Short mmCIF file of C-alpha atoms and ligand atoms in Angstrom, two decimals:
data_model
loop_
_atom_site.label_atom_id
_atom_site.label_comp_id
_atom_site.label_asym_id
_atom_site.label_seq_id
_atom_site.Cartn_x
_atom_site.Cartn_y
_atom_site.Cartn_z
CA UNK A 16 0.11 -0.14 0.03
CA UNK A 17 1.34 3.49 -0.75
CA UNK A 18 1.75 5.85 2.08
CA UNK A 19 -0.96 8.17 3.41
CA UNK A 20 -0.66 11.81 2.18
CA UNK A 21 0.02 13.02 5.61
CA UNK A 22 3.17 10.85 5.70
CA UNK A 23 4.58 11.72 2.14
CA UNK A 24 3.89 15.41 2.93
CA UNK A 25 5.15 15.62 6.43
CA UNK A 26 8.01 13.01 6.46
CA UNK A 27 10.43 15.43 4.63
CA UNK A 28 10.02 18.12 7.65
CA UNK A 29 11.01 15.86 10.58
CA UNK A 30 14.20 14.57 12.13
CA UNK A 31 14.34 11.23 13.69
CA UNK A 32 15.88 9.93 16.88
CA UNK A 33 19.63 8.67 16.79
CA UNK A 34 18.93 8.17 12.88
CA UNK A 35 21.41 8.57 10.24
CA UNK A 36 18.64 10.22 7.84
CA UNK A 37 20.56 9.31 4.61
CA UNK A 38 20.32 5.53 5.31
CA UNK A 39 17.64 4.92 8.04
CA UNK A 40 14.82 2.56 6.90
CA UNK A 41 11.65 4.80 6.39
CA UNK A 42 9.66 4.62 9.45
CA UNK A 43 6.38 2.77 9.80
CA UNK A 44 3.11 5.01 9.46
CA UNK A 45 1.24 4.15 12.74
CA UNK A 46 -2.55 4.68 13.00
CA UNK A 47 -3.84 3.51 16.41
CA UNK A 48 -3.03 1.59 19.46
CA UNK A 49 -4.93 -0.51 21.74
CA UNK A 50 -3.88 -2.99 24.45
CA UNK A 51 -0.58 -4.42 23.41
CA UNK A 52 -1.45 -3.76 19.51
CA UNK A 53 0.14 -1.07 17.45
CA UNK A 54 -2.15 -0.85 14.22
CA UNK A 55 -0.49 0.55 11.00
CA UNK A 56 -2.20 2.62 8.29
CA UNK A 57 -1.97 -0.18 5.91
CA UNK A 58 -4.03 -2.42 8.69
CA UNK A 59 -1.15 -4.40 9.57
CA UNK A 60 -1.08 -5.34 13.32
CA UNK A 61 2.21 -5.34 15.55
CA UNK A 62 2.40 -7.13 18.94
CA UNK A 63 4.32 -4.55 21.08
CA UNK A 64 7.06 -6.27 23.05
CA UNK A 65 8.76 -3.12 24.39
CA UNK A 66 5.74 -0.95 25.32
CA UNK A 67 6.85 2.16 23.72
CA UNK A 68 10.35 2.58 25.19
CA UNK A 69 9.45 1.11 28.61
CA UNK A 70 6.46 3.42 29.21
CA UNK A 71 3.16 1.65 28.36
CA UNK A 72 3.03 -0.48 31.51
CA UNK A 73 -0.79 -1.27 31.59
CA UNK A 74 -0.65 -1.29 27.63
CA UNK A 75 -1.92 1.21 25.38
CA UNK A 76 -4.97 3.62 25.99
CA UNK A 77 -5.80 2.38 29.60
CA UNK A 78 -9.35 3.15 30.06
CA UNK A 79 -9.06 4.55 33.57
CA UNK A 80 -5.97 6.94 32.72
CA UNK A 81 -7.60 8.21 29.55
CA UNK A 82 -10.85 8.86 31.42
CA UNK A 83 -8.84 10.66 34.41
CA UNK A 84 -6.94 12.81 31.44
CA UNK A 85 -10.35 13.58 29.80
CA UNK A 86 -11.58 15.00 32.77
CA UNK A 87 -8.60 16.80 33.61
CA UNK A 88 -8.84 18.29 30.04
CA UNK A 89 -12.08 19.91 30.74
CA UNK A 90 -11.26 21.29 34.04
CA UNK A 91 -7.65 22.67 33.42
CA UNK A 92 -5.29 21.19 31.09
CA UNK A 93 -2.52 23.45 32.05
CA UNK A 94 -1.55 26.12 34.66
CA UNK A 95 1.87 27.45 35.40
CA UNK A 96 3.38 26.13 38.83
CA UNK A 97 5.15 29.06 39.78
CA UNK A 98 2.70 30.70 42.53
CA UNK A 99 0.01 28.45 41.71
CA UNK A 100 -0.56 24.79 42.90
CA UNK A 101 -3.04 22.19 41.87
CA UNK A 102 -4.90 19.12 42.76
CA UNK A 103 -3.39 16.63 40.37
CA UNK A 104 0.34 17.60 41.45
CA UNK A 105 -0.17 17.73 45.01
CA UNK A 106 -1.98 14.38 45.32
CA UNK A 107 0.84 12.86 43.11
CA UNK A 108 3.44 14.16 45.29
CA UNK A 109 2.26 12.91 48.33
CA UNK A 110 1.50 9.39 46.94
CA UNK A 111 5.07 9.07 45.44
CA UNK A 112 6.15 10.29 49.12
CA UNK A 113 4.17 7.57 50.56
CA UNK A 114 5.29 4.88 47.84
CA UNK A 115 8.99 5.46 48.23
CA UNK A 116 10.96 4.48 51.39
CA UNK A 117 12.31 6.52 54.05
CA UNK A 118 12.52 10.23 53.83
CA UNK A 119 12.38 10.68 50.06
CA UNK A 120 9.38 13.13 50.46
CA UNK A 121 10.10 16.19 48.25
CA UNK A 122 9.24 16.00 44.52
CA UNK A 123 10.32 18.27 41.96
CA UNK A 124 8.31 17.76 38.69
CA UNK A 125 9.90 18.09 35.10
CA UNK A 126 9.02 17.15 31.64
CA UNK A 127 11.49 14.63 30.81
CA UNK A 128 13.71 11.79 32.38
CA UNK A 129 16.88 13.50 31.16
CA UNK A 130 15.89 16.84 32.80
CA UNK A 131 14.96 14.94 35.93
CA UNK A 132 18.75 13.60 36.18
CA UNK A 133 19.97 17.15 35.42
CA UNK A 134 18.01 18.54 38.43
CA UNK A 135 19.15 15.68 40.66
CA UNK A 136 22.60 16.88 39.45
CA UNK A 137 22.07 20.41 40.08
CA UNK A 138 20.56 19.59 43.58
CA UNK A 139 23.52 17.82 44.31
CA UNK A 140 25.88 20.37 43.30
CA UNK A 141 23.99 23.13 45.22
CA UNK A 142 23.70 20.97 48.14
CA UNK A 143 27.38 21.07 49.00
CA UNK A 144 27.43 24.72 48.15
CA UNK A 145 24.77 25.25 50.52
CA UNK A 146 26.50 23.59 53.06
CA UNK A 147 29.57 25.60 52.57
CA UNK A 148 31.59 22.57 51.20
CA UNK A 149 33.69 23.74 48.37
CA UNK A 150 35.05 21.90 45.19
CA UNK A 151 32.19 19.24 45.18
CA UNK A 152 31.19 19.27 41.80
CA UNK A 153 31.93 15.98 39.80
CA UNK A 154 29.96 12.93 39.71
CA UNK A 155 30.72 9.12 39.73
CA UNK A 156 28.76 7.02 37.22
CA UNK A 157 29.13 3.35 35.81
CA UNK A 158 30.45 1.65 32.69
CA UNK A 159 27.25 0.70 30.95
CA UNK A 160 25.27 3.63 32.33
CA UNK A 161 22.98 5.74 30.57
CA UNK A 162 21.05 8.83 31.99
CA UNK A 163 19.71 10.83 29.06
CA UNK A 164 20.74 13.03 26.26
CA UNK A 165 21.03 16.61 27.71
CA UNK A 166 24.78 17.57 28.08
CA UNK A 167 24.96 16.80 31.91
CA UNK A 168 23.44 13.78 31.40
CA UNK A 169 25.69 12.92 28.52
CA UNK A 170 28.71 13.67 30.81
CA UNK A 171 27.94 10.88 33.16
CA UNK A 172 27.31 8.03 30.40
CA UNK A 173 29.87 5.38 29.76
CA UNK A 174 32.18 7.25 27.38
CA UNK A 175 33.08 4.41 25.38
CA UNK A 176 29.72 3.52 24.17
CA UNK A 177 28.80 4.78 20.74
CA UNK A 178 26.02 7.14 21.43
CA UNK A 179 27.71 10.60 22.73
CA UNK A 180 31.23 10.42 21.96
CA UNK A 181 31.17 13.03 19.37
CA UNK A 182 30.57 15.48 22.04
CA UNK A 183 33.56 14.42 24.35
CA UNK A 184 35.07 17.63 23.82
CA UNK A 185 32.31 19.81 25.55
CA UNK A 186 31.47 17.17 28.12
CA UNK A 187 32.06 17.89 31.76
CA UNK A 188 34.72 15.46 33.21
CA UNK A 189 33.28 12.95 35.31
CA UNK A 190 34.31 9.61 36.77
CA UNK A 191 32.91 6.74 35.18
CA UNK A 192 33.87 3.51 37.08
CA UNK A 193 33.20 -0.20 37.05
CA UNK A 194 30.15 -1.61 38.43
CA UNK A 195 31.41 -3.02 41.65
CA UNK A 196 30.02 -6.49 41.15
CA UNK A 197 32.98 -8.41 42.67
CA UNK A 198 34.74 -8.07 46.26
CA UNK A 199 38.03 -6.73 44.60
CA UNK A 200 35.81 -4.08 42.47
CA UNK A 201 33.84 -3.05 45.66
CA UNK A 202 37.28 -2.46 47.36
CA UNK A 203 38.66 -0.62 44.35
CA UNK A 204 35.25 1.52 44.58
CA UNK A 205 35.75 2.13 48.02
CA UNK A 206 39.34 3.43 47.54
CA UNK A 207 38.39 5.55 44.78
CA UNK A 208 35.66 7.38 46.56
CA UNK A 209 38.18 7.74 49.74
CA UNK A 210 40.61 9.07 47.33
CA UNK A 211 38.35 11.69 45.47
CA UNK A 212 35.76 12.30 47.84
CA UNK A 213 36.56 16.09 48.08
CA UNK A 214 35.70 16.49 44.48
CA UNK A 215 32.68 14.54 44.40
CA UNK A 216 29.09 15.53 44.55
CA UNK A 217 27.59 12.28 44.21
CA UNK A 218 27.38 8.80 42.90
CA UNK A 219 24.79 8.05 40.37
CA UNK A 220 23.53 4.56 39.00
CA UNK A 221 20.55 2.94 37.34
CA UNK A 222 19.72 0.03 39.80
CA UNK A 223 19.75 -3.72 38.95
CA UNK A 224 19.84 -2.91 35.27
CA UNK A 225 21.30 -0.57 33.10
CA UNK A 226 18.74 -0.29 30.21
CA UNK A 227 19.97 1.68 27.16
CA UNK A 228 23.52 0.52 27.76
CA UNK A 229 22.55 -3.09 26.91
CA UNK A 230 20.40 -4.28 29.62
CA UNK A 231 23.38 -5.23 31.98
CA UNK A 232 22.14 -6.52 35.06
CA UNK A 233 23.46 -6.85 38.83
CA UNK A 234 22.19 -8.19 42.23
CA UNK A 235 20.42 -6.26 44.82
CA UNK A 236 23.48 -7.09 47.04
CA UNK A 237 25.78 -5.46 44.57
CA UNK A 238 23.15 -2.37 44.76
CA UNK A 239 23.23 -2.41 48.43
CA UNK A 240 26.95 -2.64 48.99
CA UNK A 241 27.55 0.22 46.37
CA UNK A 242 24.83 2.57 48.37
CA UNK A 243 26.51 1.42 51.90
CA UNK A 244 29.86 2.34 50.49
CA UNK A 245 28.74 5.74 49.23
CA UNK A 246 26.96 6.64 52.60
CA UNK A 247 30.22 5.45 54.53
CA UNK A 248 32.08 8.37 52.70
CA UNK A 249 29.04 10.71 53.13
CA UNK A 250 28.59 11.32 49.34
CA UNK A 251 25.06 11.78 47.93
CA UNK A 252 23.87 8.70 46.25
CA UNK A 253 21.59 9.27 43.53
CA UNK A 254 19.32 6.44 41.92
CA UNK A 255 17.84 6.66 38.26
CA UNK A 256 14.85 4.53 38.32
CA UNK A 257 13.48 6.08 34.96
CA UNK A 258 13.55 2.59 33.22
CA UNK A 259 13.17 0.67 36.39
CA UNK A 260 10.39 2.50 38.47
CA UNK A 261 6.96 1.29 38.78
CA UNK A 262 7.02 -2.60 38.74
CA UNK A 263 9.37 -3.34 35.96
CA UNK A 264 12.26 -5.42 37.93
CA UNK A 265 9.35 -7.12 40.19
CA UNK A 266 8.87 -4.66 42.90
CA UNK A 267 7.52 -1.17 42.47
CA UNK A 268 10.95 0.34 42.71
CA UNK A 269 14.30 -1.70 41.96
CA UNK A 270 15.84 -0.06 45.15
CA UNK A 271 12.96 -1.85 47.25
CA UNK A 272 14.99 -5.18 46.50
CA UNK A 273 18.25 -3.72 48.06
CA UNK A 274 16.40 -2.10 50.80
CA UNK A 275 18.25 0.86 50.30
CA UNK A 276 16.96 4.94 50.40
CA UNK A 277 19.09 6.96 48.10
CA UNK A 278 19.30 10.61 48.72
CA UNK A 279 17.58 11.76 45.41
CA UNK A 280 15.76 9.35 42.86
CA UNK A 281 14.75 10.24 39.41
CA UNK A 282 11.32 8.60 37.93
CA UNK A 283 9.77 9.16 34.34
CA UNK A 284 8.81 6.50 31.69
CA UNK A 285 6.04 4.60 33.21
CA UNK A 286 5.12 7.43 35.52
CA UNK A 287 2.24 8.40 33.39
CA UNK A 288 1.61 4.86 32.02
CA UNK A 289 3.25 5.88 28.86
CA UNK A 290 0.36 8.59 27.57
CA UNK A 291 2.26 11.74 28.12
CA UNK A 292 5.71 13.11 29.39
CA UNK A 293 6.04 13.78 32.91
CA UNK A 294 9.16 13.33 35.14
CA UNK A 295 10.51 14.07 38.75
CA UNK A 296 13.32 14.15 40.96
CA UNK A 297 12.50 13.17 44.53
CA UNK A 298 14.77 14.24 47.49
CA UNK A 299 15.05 13.23 50.96
CA UNK A 300 13.95 15.78 53.60
CA UNK A 301 17.76 16.50 54.63
CA UNK A 302 18.78 17.38 50.97
CA UNK A 303 15.40 19.49 50.91
CA UNK A 304 16.37 21.20 54.05
CA UNK A 305 19.89 22.23 52.97
CA UNK A 306 18.27 24.78 50.34
CA UNK A 307 16.27 26.60 53.44
CA UNK A 308 17.55 29.88 54.15
CA UNK A 309 16.84 33.58 54.22
CA UNK A 310 18.86 33.93 50.94
CA UNK A 311 17.36 33.47 47.40
CA UNK A 312 20.84 32.28 46.46
CA UNK A 313 20.23 28.94 48.27
CA UNK A 314 16.99 28.35 46.44
CA UNK A 315 17.11 25.39 44.04
CA UNK A 316 17.68 27.32 40.77
CA UNK A 317 15.39 25.64 38.12
CA UNK A 318 11.78 25.75 36.92
CA UNK A 319 10.23 24.18 33.68
CA UNK A 320 7.58 26.08 31.96
CA UNK A 321 5.25 23.06 31.91
CA UNK A 322 6.26 22.02 35.16
CA UNK A 323 3.96 19.58 37.06
CA UNK A 324 1.46 19.81 33.98
CA UNK A 325 -1.95 18.87 35.45
CA UNK A 326 -2.95 16.65 32.63
CA UNK A 327 0.27 14.64 33.10
CA UNK A 328 -0.09 14.55 36.82
CA UNK A 329 -3.77 13.26 36.22
CA UNK A 330 -2.50 10.42 34.20
CA UNK A 331 0.14 9.53 36.58
CA UNK A 332 -2.42 9.41 39.59
CA UNK A 333 -4.63 7.10 37.43
CA UNK A 334 -1.88 4.96 36.67
CA UNK A 335 -0.83 4.81 40.45
CA UNK A 336 -4.78 3.83 40.83
CA UNK A 337 -4.21 0.97 38.61
CA UNK A 338 -1.48 -0.35 40.51
CA UNK A 339 -3.29 -0.16 43.48
CA UNK A 340 -6.45 -1.82 42.09
CA UNK A 341 -5.31 -4.41 39.79
CA UNK A 342 -2.48 -7.27 40.44
CA UNK A 343 0.39 -5.61 38.49
CA UNK A 344 3.23 -7.12 40.35
CA UNK A 345 1.61 -10.62 40.39
CA UNK A 346 1.46 -10.10 36.49
CA UNK A 347 5.27 -9.04 36.17
CA UNK A 348 6.01 -12.30 38.18
CA UNK A 349 3.87 -14.43 35.53
CA UNK A 350 5.43 -12.55 32.68
CA UNK A 351 8.92 -13.18 34.44
CA UNK A 352 8.12 -17.18 34.65
CA UNK A 353 6.99 -17.36 31.18
CA UNK A 354 10.15 -15.43 29.78
CA UNK A 355 12.42 -17.54 31.76
CA UNK A 356 10.64 -20.66 30.24
CA UNK A 357 10.39 -19.28 26.75
CA UNK A 358 13.84 -17.53 26.28
CA UNK A 359 16.30 -20.21 28.36
CA UNK A 360 16.19 -22.54 25.54
CA UNK A 361 17.37 -20.01 23.05
CA UNK A 362 20.87 -20.32 24.60
CA UNK A 363 21.33 -23.22 22.28
CA UNK A 364 20.76 -21.27 19.04
CA UNK A 365 24.10 -20.53 17.29
CA UNK A 366 25.64 -17.08 18.05
CA UNK A 367 23.34 -16.35 21.30
CA UNK A 368 25.85 -15.36 24.22
CA UNK A 369 23.68 -14.95 27.14
CA UNK A 370 20.04 -14.92 28.10
CA UNK A 371 19.17 -12.54 31.06
CA UNK A 372 15.72 -12.22 32.86
CA UNK A 373 14.77 -9.84 35.45
CA UNK A 374 11.21 -8.82 36.36
CA UNK A 375 9.15 -8.23 32.99
CA UNK A 376 12.43 -7.96 31.05
CA UNK A 377 13.85 -10.50 28.84
CA UNK A 378 17.09 -10.15 27.00
CA UNK A 379 18.73 -12.25 24.47
CA UNK A 380 22.42 -11.11 23.86
CA UNK A 381 24.27 -12.67 20.93
CA UNK A 382 27.99 -12.09 19.99
CA UNK A 383 27.44 -9.93 16.70
CA UNK A 384 23.96 -8.81 15.81
CA UNK A 385 25.55 -7.47 12.14
CA UNK A 386 22.61 -6.16 10.71
CA UNK A 387 19.87 -4.87 13.08
CA UNK A 388 17.89 -3.64 10.44
CA UNK A 389 17.31 -7.05 8.94
CA UNK A 390 15.91 -8.20 12.38
CA UNK A 391 13.88 -5.26 12.63
CA UNK A 392 12.25 -5.97 9.04
CA UNK A 393 11.73 -9.61 10.09
CA UNK A 394 9.97 -8.87 13.35
CA UNK A 395 7.52 -6.49 11.52
CA UNK A 396 6.73 -9.14 8.89
CA UNK A 397 6.20 -11.53 11.58
CA UNK A 398 3.76 -9.06 13.17
CA UNK A 399 5.80 -8.06 16.22
CA UNK A 400 7.02 -4.71 17.57
CA UNK A 401 10.68 -5.38 18.68
CA UNK A 402 13.82 -2.91 18.63
CA UNK A 403 16.86 -5.04 18.88
CA UNK A 404 19.87 -2.37 19.73
CA UNK A 405 23.71 -3.05 20.23
CA UNK A 406 24.14 -6.83 20.63
CA UNK A 407 20.67 -7.32 22.25
CA UNK A 408 16.99 -8.44 21.41
CA UNK A 409 14.98 -7.83 24.38
CA UNK A 410 11.40 -7.79 25.67
CA UNK A 411 9.85 -5.27 28.13
CA UNK A 412 6.11 -5.72 27.46
CA UNK A 413 3.00 -4.03 29.21
CA UNK A 414 2.47 -5.89 32.52
CA UNK A 415 -1.23 -6.51 31.21
CA UNK A 416 -0.07 -8.70 28.29
CA UNK A 417 -1.87 -11.84 27.42
CA UNK A 418 -0.29 -15.25 27.44
CA UNK A 419 -1.05 -15.46 23.65
CA UNK A 420 0.66 -12.31 22.89
CA UNK A 421 3.68 -13.35 24.95
CA UNK A 422 3.97 -16.39 23.43
CA UNK A 423 3.65 -14.84 19.76
CA UNK A 424 6.39 -12.41 20.90
CA UNK A 425 9.04 -15.07 22.26
CA UNK A 426 8.04 -17.67 19.34
CA UNK A 427 9.02 -15.20 16.87
CA UNK A 428 12.14 -14.18 18.35
CA UNK A 429 13.03 -17.84 18.41
CA UNK A 430 11.87 -18.16 14.76
CA UNK A 431 13.57 -15.09 13.31
CA UNK A 432 16.73 -15.86 15.60
CA UNK A 433 17.13 -19.36 14.26
CA UNK A 434 16.88 -17.78 10.54
CA UNK A 435 19.17 -15.06 11.46
CA UNK A 436 21.92 -17.94 12.83
CA UNK A 437 21.81 -19.75 9.56
CA UNK A 438 22.41 -16.71 7.64
C1 PLP B 526 14.96 6.84 29.33
C2 PLP B 526 16.16 7.17 30.34
C3 PLP B 526 16.48 8.39 30.36
C4 PLP B 526 16.34 9.48 29.71
O1 PLP B 526 14.87 9.97 30.01
P1 PLP B 526 14.09 11.07 28.76
O2 PLP B 526 12.74 11.12 29.18
O3 PLP B 526 14.27 10.07 27.50
O4 PLP B 526 14.97 12.20 28.71
C5 PLP B 526 17.26 8.59 31.47
N1 PLP B 526 17.79 7.41 32.32
C6 PLP B 526 17.37 6.25 32.33
C7 PLP B 526 17.92 5.12 32.92
C8 PLP B 526 16.55 6.07 31.32
O5 PLP B 526 16.21 4.88 30.63
#
């Protein structure tokens, strides 16, 4: 079928994410979504295995979330957050504070995950300035980490990876170290912090799984040891739960499995169930209190125009309702078991290097993916939406996915990977 007019007219005017526009395959024309299905303009249906970049945790168009947004749309789609507050934001802030452990009580709303990380970094730097401690402006982050695409976020990503290195010349210099998986690495991490702590504002990590860096996983014990080492040196510990938050790893937050309380946590992606953008950085009381004084200079210097957008906050509140009313974490457990059963045998396909499962995340890592476009094309032909990247093919489905849909996804991965191994 030929592309619709809106596509041929408009496509010459958009610039796609992380794409070499000269050679990138033409994107597909999406028409509508429902449940775990994406319908294309030509009527072709795709079972979505990745929930639109890990956001659509209740499937597409969740009725309760859509209803809440429709109501909010009539009442007040947006109002500035400077000088004015509103029910959706304050309700959401209280609910997040109640859900998060310890003193994680102060919510700063922004529009995207990257900006929530920027805010966490600014909070950390200014925290030390407000306390009168000089020179603590650098961050420690981890190899294979990813925290977003803005300049500050790029500076704490793994410099070896392919996404940001062209900007190396302008990026702030940070410390990027190994995830302390082994006792020896933990000792080295400890020694590193002891040596550099006077330069360090904070340590930032993705908990339990490093998403965009290739779905690299580590245990709750590793996270716990990391946190305890950071806190032993009285440095700030920032956890980026933008991917992992809201059930993805099997608990509401990944930090719950390590029973730790970071100083600041960043949330986004599934926060609004994938219907619209919203993110936040949530700080412990002691961070917030370091900004209280008679001087405006001590105030947190940040404030996005669309901060705490009421529509987005209404969506997030409705999404939290669904986590309370429906057995989401049970569904994650069920998906986990099914992924384990279906993906583990793929280890025997030639070229497969590793199979990793955590919560509702299933990863097939290969030795060398060669041509991701071939895989992407084959998956679409088979009626599934999967986006292999680097050396992995992964599943992060909606928690509401049916057994049949999940079987279709894992069965297609097996079929296509087998063909791929025989190329
Ligand atoms: C997606 C992601 C980000 C960036 O969020 P955006 O909304 O794309 O800016 C940051 N950190 C992690 C762990 C992510 O997965």
